[in-house]
Coordinates of N, CA and C in Angstrom, one line a residue:
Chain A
X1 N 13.8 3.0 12.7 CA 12.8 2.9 11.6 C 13.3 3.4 10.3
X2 N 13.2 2.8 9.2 CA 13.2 2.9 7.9 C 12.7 3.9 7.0
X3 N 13.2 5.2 6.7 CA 12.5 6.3 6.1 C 13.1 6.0 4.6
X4 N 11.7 6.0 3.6 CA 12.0 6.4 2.2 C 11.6 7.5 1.8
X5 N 12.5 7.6 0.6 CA 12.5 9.5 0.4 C 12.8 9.1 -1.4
X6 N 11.4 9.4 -2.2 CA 11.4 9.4 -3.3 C 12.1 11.3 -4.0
X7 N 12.5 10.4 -5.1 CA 12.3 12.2 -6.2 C 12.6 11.6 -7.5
X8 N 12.5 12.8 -8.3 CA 11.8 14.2 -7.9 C 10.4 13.5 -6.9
X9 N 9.8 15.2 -6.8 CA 8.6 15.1 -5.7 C 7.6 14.7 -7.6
X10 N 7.4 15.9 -8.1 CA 7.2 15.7 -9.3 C 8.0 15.5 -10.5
X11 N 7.5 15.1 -11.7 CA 8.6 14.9 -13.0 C 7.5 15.4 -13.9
X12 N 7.5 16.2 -14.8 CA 6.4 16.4 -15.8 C 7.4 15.6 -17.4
X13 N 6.8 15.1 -17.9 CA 7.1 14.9 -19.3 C 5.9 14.5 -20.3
X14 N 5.9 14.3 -21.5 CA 5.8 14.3 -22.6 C 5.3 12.4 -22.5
X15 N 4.3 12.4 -23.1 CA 4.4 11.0 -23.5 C 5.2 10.3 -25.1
X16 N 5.6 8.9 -24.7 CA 6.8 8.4 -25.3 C 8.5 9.2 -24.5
X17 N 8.3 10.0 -23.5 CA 9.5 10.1 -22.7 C 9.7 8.7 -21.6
X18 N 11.2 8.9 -21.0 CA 11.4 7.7 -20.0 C 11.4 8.3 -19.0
X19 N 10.8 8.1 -18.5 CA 11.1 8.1 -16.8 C 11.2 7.5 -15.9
X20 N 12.2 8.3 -14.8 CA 13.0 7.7 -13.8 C 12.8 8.2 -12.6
X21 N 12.4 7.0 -11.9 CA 11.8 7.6 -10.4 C 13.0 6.9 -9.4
X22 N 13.2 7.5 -8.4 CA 14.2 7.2 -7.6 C 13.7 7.4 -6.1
X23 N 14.0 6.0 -5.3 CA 13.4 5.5 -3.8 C 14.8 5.3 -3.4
X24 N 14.9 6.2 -2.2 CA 16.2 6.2 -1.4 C 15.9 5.6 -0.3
X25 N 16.5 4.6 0.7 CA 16.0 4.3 2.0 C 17.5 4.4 2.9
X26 N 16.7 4.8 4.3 CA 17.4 5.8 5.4 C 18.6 4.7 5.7
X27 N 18.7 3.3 5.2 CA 19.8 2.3 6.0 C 19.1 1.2 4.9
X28 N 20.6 0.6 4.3 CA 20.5 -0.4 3.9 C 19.7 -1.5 3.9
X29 N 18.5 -1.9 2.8 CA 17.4 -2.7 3.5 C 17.7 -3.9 2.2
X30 N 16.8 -4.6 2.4 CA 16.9 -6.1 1.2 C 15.8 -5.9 0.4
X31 N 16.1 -6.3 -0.4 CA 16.2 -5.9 -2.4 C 14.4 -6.3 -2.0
X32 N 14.6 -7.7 -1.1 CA 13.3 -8.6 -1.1 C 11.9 -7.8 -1.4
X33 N 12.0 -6.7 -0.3 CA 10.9 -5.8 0.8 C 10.9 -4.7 -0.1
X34 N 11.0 -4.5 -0.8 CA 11.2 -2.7 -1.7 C 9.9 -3.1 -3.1
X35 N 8.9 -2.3 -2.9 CA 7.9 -2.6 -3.8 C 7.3 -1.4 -4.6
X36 N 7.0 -1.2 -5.7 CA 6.3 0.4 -6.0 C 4.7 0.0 -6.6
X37 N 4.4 1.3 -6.4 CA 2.7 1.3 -6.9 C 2.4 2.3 -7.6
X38 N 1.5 1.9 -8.3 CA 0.7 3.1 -9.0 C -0.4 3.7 -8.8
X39 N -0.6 5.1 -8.7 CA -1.8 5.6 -7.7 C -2.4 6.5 -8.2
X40 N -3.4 5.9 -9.0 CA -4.5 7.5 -9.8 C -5.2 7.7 -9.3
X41 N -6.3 8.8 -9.2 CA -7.2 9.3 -8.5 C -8.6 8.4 -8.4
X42 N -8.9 8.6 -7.3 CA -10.0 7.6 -7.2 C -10.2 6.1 -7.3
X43 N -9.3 5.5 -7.4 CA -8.8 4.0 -7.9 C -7.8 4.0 -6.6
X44 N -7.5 2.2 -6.2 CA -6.9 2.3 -5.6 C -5.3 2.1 -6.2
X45 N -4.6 1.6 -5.5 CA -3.3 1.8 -5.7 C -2.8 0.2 -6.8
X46 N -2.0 0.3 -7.7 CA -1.9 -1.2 -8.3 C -0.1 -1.6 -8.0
X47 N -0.2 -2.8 -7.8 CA 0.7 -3.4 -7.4 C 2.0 -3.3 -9.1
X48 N 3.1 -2.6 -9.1 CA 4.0 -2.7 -10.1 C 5.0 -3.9 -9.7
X49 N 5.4 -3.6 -9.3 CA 7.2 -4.3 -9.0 C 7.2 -5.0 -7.2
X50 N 7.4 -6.1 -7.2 CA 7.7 -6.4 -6.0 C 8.8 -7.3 -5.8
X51 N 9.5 -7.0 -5.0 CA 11.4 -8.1 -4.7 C 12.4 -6.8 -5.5
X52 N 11.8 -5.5 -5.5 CA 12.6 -4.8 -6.3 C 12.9 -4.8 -7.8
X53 N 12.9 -5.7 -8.9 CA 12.7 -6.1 -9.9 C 11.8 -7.2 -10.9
X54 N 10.9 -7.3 -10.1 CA 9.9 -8.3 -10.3 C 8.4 -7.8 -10.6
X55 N 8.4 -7.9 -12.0 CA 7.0 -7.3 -12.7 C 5.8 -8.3 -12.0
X56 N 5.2 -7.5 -11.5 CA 3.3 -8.3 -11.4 C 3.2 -8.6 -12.2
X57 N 2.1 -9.5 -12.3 CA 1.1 -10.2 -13.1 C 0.2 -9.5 -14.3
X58 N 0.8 -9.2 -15.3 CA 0.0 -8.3 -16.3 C 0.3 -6.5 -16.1
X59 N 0.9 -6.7 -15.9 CA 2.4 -4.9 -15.8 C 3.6 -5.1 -17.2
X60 N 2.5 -3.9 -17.8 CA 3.5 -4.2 -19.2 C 5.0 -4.0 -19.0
X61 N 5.6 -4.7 -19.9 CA 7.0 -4.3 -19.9 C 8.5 -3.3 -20.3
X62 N 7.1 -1.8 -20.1 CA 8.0 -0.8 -20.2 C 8.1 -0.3 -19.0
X63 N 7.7 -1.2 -17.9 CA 7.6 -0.8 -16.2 C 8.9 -1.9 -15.7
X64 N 9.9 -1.1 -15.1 CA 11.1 -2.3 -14.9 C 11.4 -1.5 -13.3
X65 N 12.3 -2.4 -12.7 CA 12.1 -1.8 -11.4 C 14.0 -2.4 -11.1
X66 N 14.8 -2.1 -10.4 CA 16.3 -2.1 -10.1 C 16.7 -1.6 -9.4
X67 N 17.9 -1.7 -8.5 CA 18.8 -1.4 -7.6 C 19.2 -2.6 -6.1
X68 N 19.6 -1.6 -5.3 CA 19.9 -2.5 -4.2 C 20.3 -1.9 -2.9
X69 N 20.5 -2.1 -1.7 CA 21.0 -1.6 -1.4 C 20.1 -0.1 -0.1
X70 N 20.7 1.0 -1.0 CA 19.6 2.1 -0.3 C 19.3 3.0 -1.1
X71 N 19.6 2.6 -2.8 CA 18.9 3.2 -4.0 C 18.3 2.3 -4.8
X72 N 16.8 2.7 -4.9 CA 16.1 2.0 -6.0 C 15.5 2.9 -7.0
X73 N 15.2 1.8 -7.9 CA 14.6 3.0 -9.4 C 13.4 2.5 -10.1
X74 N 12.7 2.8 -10.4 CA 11.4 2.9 -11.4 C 12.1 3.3 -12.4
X75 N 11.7 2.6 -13.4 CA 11.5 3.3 -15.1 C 10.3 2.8 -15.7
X76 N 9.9 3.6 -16.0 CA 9.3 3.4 -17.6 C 9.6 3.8 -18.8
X77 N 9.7 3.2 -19.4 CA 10.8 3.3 -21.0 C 10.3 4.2 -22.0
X78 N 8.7 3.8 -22.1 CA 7.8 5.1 -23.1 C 6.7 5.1 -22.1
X79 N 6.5 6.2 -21.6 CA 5.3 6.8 -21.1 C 4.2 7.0 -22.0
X80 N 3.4 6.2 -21.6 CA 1.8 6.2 -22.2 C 1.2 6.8 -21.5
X81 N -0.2 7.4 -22.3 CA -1.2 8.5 -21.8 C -1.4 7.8 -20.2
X82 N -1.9 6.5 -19.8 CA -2.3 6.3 -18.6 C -1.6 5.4 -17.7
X83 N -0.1 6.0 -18.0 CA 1.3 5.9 -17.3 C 1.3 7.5 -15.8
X84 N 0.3 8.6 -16.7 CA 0.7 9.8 -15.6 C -0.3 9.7 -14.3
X85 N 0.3 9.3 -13.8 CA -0.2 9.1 -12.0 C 0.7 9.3 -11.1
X86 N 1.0 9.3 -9.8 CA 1.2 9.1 -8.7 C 2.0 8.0 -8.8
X87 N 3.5 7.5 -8.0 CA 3.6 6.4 -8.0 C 4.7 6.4 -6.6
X88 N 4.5 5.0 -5.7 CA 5.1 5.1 -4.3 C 5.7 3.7 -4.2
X89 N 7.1 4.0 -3.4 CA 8.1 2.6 -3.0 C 7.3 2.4 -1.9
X90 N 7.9 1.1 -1.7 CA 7.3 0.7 -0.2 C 8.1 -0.4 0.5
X91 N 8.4 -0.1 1.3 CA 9.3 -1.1 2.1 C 8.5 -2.3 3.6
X92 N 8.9 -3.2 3.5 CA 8.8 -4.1 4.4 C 10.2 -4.6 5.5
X93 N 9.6 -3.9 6.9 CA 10.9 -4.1 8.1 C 10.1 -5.5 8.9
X94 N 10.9 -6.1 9.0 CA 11.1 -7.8 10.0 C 10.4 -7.7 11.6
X95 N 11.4 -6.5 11.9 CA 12.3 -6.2 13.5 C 11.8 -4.9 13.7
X96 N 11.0 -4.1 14.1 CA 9.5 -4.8 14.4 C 8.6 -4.6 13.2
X97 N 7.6 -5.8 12.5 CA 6.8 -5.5 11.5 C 6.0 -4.5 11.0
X98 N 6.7 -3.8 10.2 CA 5.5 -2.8 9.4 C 6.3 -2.0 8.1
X99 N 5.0 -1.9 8.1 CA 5.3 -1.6 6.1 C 5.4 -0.2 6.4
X100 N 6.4 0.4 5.2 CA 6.5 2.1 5.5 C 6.9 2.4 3.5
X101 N 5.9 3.2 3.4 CA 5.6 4.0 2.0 C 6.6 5.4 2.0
X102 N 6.8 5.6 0.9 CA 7.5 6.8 0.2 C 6.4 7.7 0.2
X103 N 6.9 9.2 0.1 CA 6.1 10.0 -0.5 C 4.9 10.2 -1.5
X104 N 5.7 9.6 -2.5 CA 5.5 9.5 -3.6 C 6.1 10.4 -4.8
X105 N 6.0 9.9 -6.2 CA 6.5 10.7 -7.2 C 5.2 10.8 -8.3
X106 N 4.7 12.5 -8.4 CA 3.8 12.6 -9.6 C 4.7 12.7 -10.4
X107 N 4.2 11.8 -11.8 CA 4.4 11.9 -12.8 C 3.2 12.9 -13.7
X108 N 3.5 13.6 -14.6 CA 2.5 14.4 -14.8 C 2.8 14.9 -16.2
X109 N 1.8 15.5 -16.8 CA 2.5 15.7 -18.2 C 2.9 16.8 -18.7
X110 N 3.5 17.2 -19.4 CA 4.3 18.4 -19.6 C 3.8 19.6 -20.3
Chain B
X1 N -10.6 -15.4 -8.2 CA -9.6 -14.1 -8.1 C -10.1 -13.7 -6.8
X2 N -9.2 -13.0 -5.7 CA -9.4 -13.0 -4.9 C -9.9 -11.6 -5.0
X3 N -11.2 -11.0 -4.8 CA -11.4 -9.2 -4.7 C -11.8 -9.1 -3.0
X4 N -11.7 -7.4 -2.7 CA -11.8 -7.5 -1.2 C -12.8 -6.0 -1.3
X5 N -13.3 -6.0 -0.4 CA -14.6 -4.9 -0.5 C -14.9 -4.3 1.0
X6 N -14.4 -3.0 1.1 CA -15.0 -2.2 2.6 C -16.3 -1.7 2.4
X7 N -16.5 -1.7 3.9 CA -17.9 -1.5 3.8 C -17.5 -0.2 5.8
X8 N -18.7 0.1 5.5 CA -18.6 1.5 7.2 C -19.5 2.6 7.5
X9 N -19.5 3.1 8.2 CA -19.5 4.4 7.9 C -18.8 5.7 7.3
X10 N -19.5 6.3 6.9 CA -18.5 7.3 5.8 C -18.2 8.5 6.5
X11 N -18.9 8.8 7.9 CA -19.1 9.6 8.6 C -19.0 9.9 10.1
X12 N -18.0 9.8 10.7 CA -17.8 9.7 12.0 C -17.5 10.9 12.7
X13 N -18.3 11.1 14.2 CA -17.8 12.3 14.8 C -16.8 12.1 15.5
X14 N -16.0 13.7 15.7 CA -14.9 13.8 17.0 C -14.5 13.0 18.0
X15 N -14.1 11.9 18.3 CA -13.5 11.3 19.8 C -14.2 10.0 19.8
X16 N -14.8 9.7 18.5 CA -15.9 8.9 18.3 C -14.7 7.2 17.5
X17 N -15.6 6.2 17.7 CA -14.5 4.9 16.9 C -15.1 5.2 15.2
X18 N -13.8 4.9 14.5 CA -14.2 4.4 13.2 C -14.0 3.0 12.7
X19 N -15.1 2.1 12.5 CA -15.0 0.9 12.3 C -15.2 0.6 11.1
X20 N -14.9 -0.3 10.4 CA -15.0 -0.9 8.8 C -14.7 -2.1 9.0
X21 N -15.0 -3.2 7.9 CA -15.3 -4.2 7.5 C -14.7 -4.2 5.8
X22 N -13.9 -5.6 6.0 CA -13.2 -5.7 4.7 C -14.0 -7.2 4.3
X23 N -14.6 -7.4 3.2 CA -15.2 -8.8 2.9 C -14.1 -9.2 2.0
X24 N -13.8 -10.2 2.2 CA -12.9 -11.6 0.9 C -13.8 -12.3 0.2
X25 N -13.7 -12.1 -1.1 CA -14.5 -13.2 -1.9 C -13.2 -13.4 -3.3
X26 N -14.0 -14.7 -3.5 CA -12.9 -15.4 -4.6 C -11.7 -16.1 -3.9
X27 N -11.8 -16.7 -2.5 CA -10.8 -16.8 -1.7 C -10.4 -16.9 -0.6
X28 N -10.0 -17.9 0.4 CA -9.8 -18.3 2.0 C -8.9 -17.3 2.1
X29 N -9.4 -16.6 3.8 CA -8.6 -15.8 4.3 C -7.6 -16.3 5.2
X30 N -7.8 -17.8 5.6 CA -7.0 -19.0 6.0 C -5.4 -19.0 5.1
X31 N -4.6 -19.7 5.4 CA -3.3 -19.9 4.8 C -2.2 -19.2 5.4
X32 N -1.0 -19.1 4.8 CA -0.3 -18.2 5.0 C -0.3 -16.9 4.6
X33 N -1.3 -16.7 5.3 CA -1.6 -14.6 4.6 C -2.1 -13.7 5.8
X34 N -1.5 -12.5 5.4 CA -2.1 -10.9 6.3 C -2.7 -10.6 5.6
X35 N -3.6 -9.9 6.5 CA -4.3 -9.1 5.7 C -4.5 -7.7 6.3
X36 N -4.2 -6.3 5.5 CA -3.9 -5.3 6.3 C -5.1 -4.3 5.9
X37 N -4.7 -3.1 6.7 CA -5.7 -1.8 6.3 C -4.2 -0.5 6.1
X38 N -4.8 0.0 4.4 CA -3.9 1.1 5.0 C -4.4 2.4 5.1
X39 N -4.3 3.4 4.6 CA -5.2 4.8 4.3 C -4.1 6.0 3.4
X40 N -5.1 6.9 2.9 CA -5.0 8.3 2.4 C -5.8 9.3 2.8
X41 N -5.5 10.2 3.6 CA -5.8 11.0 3.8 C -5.3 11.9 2.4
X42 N -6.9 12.9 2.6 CA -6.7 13.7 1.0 C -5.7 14.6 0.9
X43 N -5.2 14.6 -0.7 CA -4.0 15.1 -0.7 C -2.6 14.5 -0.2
X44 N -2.7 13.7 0.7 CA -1.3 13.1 1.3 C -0.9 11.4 0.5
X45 N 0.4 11.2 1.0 CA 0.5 9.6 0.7 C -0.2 8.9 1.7
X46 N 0.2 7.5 0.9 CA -0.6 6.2 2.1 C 0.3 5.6 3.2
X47 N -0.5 5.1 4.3 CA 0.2 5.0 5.4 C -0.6 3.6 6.0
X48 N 0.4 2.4 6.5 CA 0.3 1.5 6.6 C -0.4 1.4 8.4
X49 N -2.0 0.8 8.4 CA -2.3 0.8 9.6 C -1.8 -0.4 10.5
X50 N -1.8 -1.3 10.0 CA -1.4 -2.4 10.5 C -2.0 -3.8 9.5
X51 N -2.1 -5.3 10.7 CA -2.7 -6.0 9.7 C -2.8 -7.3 10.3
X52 N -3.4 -8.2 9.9 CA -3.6 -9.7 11.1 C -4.0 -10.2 10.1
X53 N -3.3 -11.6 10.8 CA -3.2 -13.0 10.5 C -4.6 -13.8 11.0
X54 N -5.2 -15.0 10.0 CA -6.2 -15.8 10.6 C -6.3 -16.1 11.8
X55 N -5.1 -16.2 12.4 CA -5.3 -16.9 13.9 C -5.7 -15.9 14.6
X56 N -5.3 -14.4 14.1 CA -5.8 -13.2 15.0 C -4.1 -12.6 15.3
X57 N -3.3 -13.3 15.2 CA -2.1 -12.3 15.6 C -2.5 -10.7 14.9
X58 N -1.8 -9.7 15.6 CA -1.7 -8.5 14.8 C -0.5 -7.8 14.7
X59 N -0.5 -7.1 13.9 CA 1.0 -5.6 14.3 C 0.3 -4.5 13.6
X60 N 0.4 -4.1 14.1 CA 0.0 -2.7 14.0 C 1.2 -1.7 13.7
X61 N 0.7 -0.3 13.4 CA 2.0 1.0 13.0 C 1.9 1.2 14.5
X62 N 3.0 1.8 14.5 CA 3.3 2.1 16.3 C 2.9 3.6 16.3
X63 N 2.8 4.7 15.5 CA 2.2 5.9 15.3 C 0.5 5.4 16.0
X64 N -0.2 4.3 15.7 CA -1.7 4.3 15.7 C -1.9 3.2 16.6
X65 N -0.9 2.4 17.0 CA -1.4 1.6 17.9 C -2.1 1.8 19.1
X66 N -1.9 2.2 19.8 CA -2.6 2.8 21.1 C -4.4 2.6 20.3
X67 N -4.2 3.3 19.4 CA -6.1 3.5 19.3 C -6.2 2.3 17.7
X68 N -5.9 1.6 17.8 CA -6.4 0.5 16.8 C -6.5 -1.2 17.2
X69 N -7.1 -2.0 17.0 CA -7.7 -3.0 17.4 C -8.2 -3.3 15.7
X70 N -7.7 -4.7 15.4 CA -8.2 -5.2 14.3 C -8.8 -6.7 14.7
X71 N -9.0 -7.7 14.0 CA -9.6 -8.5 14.4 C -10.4 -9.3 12.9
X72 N -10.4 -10.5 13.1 CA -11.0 -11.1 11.5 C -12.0 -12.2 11.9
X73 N -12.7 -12.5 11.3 CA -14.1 -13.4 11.4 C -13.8 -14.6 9.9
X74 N -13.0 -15.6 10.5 CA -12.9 -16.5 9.1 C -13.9 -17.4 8.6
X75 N -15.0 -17.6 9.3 CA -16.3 -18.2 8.4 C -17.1 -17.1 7.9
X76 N -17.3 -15.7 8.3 CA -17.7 -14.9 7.1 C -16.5 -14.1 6.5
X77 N -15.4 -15.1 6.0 CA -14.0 -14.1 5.6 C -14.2 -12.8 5.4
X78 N -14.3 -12.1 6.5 CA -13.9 -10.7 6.4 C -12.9 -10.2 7.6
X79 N -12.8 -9.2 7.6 CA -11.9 -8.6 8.5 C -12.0 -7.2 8.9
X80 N -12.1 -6.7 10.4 CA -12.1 -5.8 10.6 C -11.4 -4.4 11.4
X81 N -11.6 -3.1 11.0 CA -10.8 -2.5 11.4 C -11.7 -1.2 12.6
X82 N -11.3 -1.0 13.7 CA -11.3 0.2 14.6 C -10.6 1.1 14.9
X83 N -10.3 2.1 14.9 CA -9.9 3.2 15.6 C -10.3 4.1 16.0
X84 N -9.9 4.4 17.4 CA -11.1 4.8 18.5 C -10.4 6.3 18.6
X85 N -10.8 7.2 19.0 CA -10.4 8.7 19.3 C -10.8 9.4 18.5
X86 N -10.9 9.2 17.1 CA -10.5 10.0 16.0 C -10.7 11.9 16.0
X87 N -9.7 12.1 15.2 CA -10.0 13.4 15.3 C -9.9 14.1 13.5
X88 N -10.2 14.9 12.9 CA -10.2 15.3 11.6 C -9.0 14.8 11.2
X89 N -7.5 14.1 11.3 CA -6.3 14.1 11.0 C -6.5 12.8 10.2
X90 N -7.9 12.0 10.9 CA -8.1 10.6 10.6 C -9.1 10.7 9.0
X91 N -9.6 11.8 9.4 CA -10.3 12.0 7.9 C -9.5 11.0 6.6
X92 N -9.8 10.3 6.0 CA -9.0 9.1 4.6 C -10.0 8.3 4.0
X93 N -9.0 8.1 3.0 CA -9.8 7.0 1.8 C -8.9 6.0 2.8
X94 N -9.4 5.1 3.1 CA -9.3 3.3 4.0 C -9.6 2.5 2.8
X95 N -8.3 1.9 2.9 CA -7.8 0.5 1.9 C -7.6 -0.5 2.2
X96 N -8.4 -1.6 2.3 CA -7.9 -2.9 3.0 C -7.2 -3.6 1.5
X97 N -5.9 -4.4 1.9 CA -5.4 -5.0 0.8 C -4.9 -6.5 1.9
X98 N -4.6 -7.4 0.5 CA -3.8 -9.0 0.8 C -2.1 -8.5 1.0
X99 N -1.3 -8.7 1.9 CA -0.1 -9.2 2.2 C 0.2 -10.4 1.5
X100 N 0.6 -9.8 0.4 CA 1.5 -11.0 -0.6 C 2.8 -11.7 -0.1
X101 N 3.4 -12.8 -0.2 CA 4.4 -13.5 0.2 C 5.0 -14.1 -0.9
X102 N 6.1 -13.6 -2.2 CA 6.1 -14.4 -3.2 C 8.1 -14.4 -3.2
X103 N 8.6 -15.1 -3.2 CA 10.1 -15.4 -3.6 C 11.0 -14.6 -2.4
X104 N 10.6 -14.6 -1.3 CA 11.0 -13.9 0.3 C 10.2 -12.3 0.0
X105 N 9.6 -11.8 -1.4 CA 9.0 -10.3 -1.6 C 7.8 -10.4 -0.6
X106 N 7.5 -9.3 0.3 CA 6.4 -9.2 0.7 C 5.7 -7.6 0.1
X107 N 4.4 -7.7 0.0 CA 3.7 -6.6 -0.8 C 2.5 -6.7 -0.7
X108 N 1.3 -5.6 -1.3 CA -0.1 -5.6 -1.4 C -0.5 -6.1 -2.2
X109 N -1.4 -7.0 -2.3 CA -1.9 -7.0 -3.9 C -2.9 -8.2 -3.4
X110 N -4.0 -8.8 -3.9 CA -5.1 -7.4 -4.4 C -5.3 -6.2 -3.1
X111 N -6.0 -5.1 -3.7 CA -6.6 -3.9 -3.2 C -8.0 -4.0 -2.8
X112 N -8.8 -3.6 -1.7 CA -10.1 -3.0 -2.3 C -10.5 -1.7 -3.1
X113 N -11.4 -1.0 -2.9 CA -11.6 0.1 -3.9 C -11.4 1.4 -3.1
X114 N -11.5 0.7 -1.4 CA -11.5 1.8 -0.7 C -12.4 3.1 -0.5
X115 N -12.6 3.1 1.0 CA -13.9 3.7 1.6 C -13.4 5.1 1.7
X116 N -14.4 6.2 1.8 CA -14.0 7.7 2.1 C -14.6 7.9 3.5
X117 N -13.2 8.1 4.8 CA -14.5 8.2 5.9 C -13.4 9.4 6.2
X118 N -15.0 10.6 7.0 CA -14.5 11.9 7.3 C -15.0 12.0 8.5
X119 N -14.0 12.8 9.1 CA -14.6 12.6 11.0 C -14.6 14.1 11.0
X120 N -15.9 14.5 11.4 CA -16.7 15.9 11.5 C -17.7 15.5 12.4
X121 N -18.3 16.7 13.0 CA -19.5 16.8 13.8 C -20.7 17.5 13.1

């Protein structure tokens, strides 16, 4: 089974800072299955990046997503006021089917 | 646009099933699509319950399988979820979302708004 392991756990910054979130997985997986989300209180979760680099549908473009492998990254380039949330990778395994989530990483402000 | 909406009880006792209902509107639950449940328990991250296909196939997390049973009703496109035993661990906000399928990416999207069910006596 496929363990992801985000960090930091937290990141505090400043808005207009960049941040960089980082999704490790336990064994080599495909770029395909590696997805992140955004997760504020009370709301459910919004779909950012999915195939690893691939902005959703109306996800502004200071949210970019990269890697390969068994390192992946979040950025966001300028953090805006309702950029500070919660945010979790998520992986998709074949052999046997099921989805398995990160931790997660608060972003939070400084 | 495809939105999805749980509906349940909010309040289940000890050893007792918790069941929910996910409605689809703006949208056939037919095609090549899953449709899953996941959860948050408060304070913690989310955790994937499982999820089924129109025909009824399922997969479930292997942590929950033993006590979960899903199942979907495609002329009132909804879908639903049970887990039977529960004990306070099960206490979560329950999220039914779409299994996206786009360029080999698979992912959630849309969400519902997600239900708060707490298992107390």
């Amino acid at each position: 089974e496929i363990v992801l392991t985000q960090s930091p756990g937290t990141l505090s910054l400043s808005p207009g800072e960049r941040a960089t979130l980082s999704c490790r997985a336990s064994q080599r997986v495909s770029s395909y299955y590696l997805a992140w989300y955004q997760k504020k209180p009370g709301q459910a979760p919004r779909l950012l990046i999915y195939g690893a680099s691939s902005r959703a549908t109306g996800i502004p473009d200071r949210f970019s997503g990269s890697g390969s492998g068994t390192d992946f990254t979040l950025t966001i380039s300028r953090l805006e006021p309702e950029d500070f949330a919660v945010y979790y990778c998520q992986h998709y395994s074949s052999s046997p089917p099921i989805f398995t989530f990160g931790p997660g990483t608060k972003v939070d402000v400084k | 646009q495809v939105q999805l909406q749980e509906s349940g009880p909010g309040l289940v006792a000890p050893s007792g099933t918790l069941s929910l209902t996910c409605a689809v509107s703006g949208g056939s639950v037919t095609g090549s699509l899953w449709w899953s449940w996941v959860r948050q328990p408060p304070g913690k991250g989310l955790e994937w319950i499982g999820e089924i296909y129109h025909s009824g196939n399922t997969n479930y997390n292997p942590s929950l399988k033993s006590r979960v049973t899903m199942s979907i009703d495609k002329a009132k496109k909804q879908f639903t979820l049970k887990l039977r035993s529960v004990t306070a661990a099960d206490t979560a906000v329950y999220y039914c979302a779409r299994v996206m399928g786009q360029q080999l990416a698979l992912f959630f999207d849309p969400w519902g708004q997600g239900t708060l069910v707490s298992v107390s006596s």
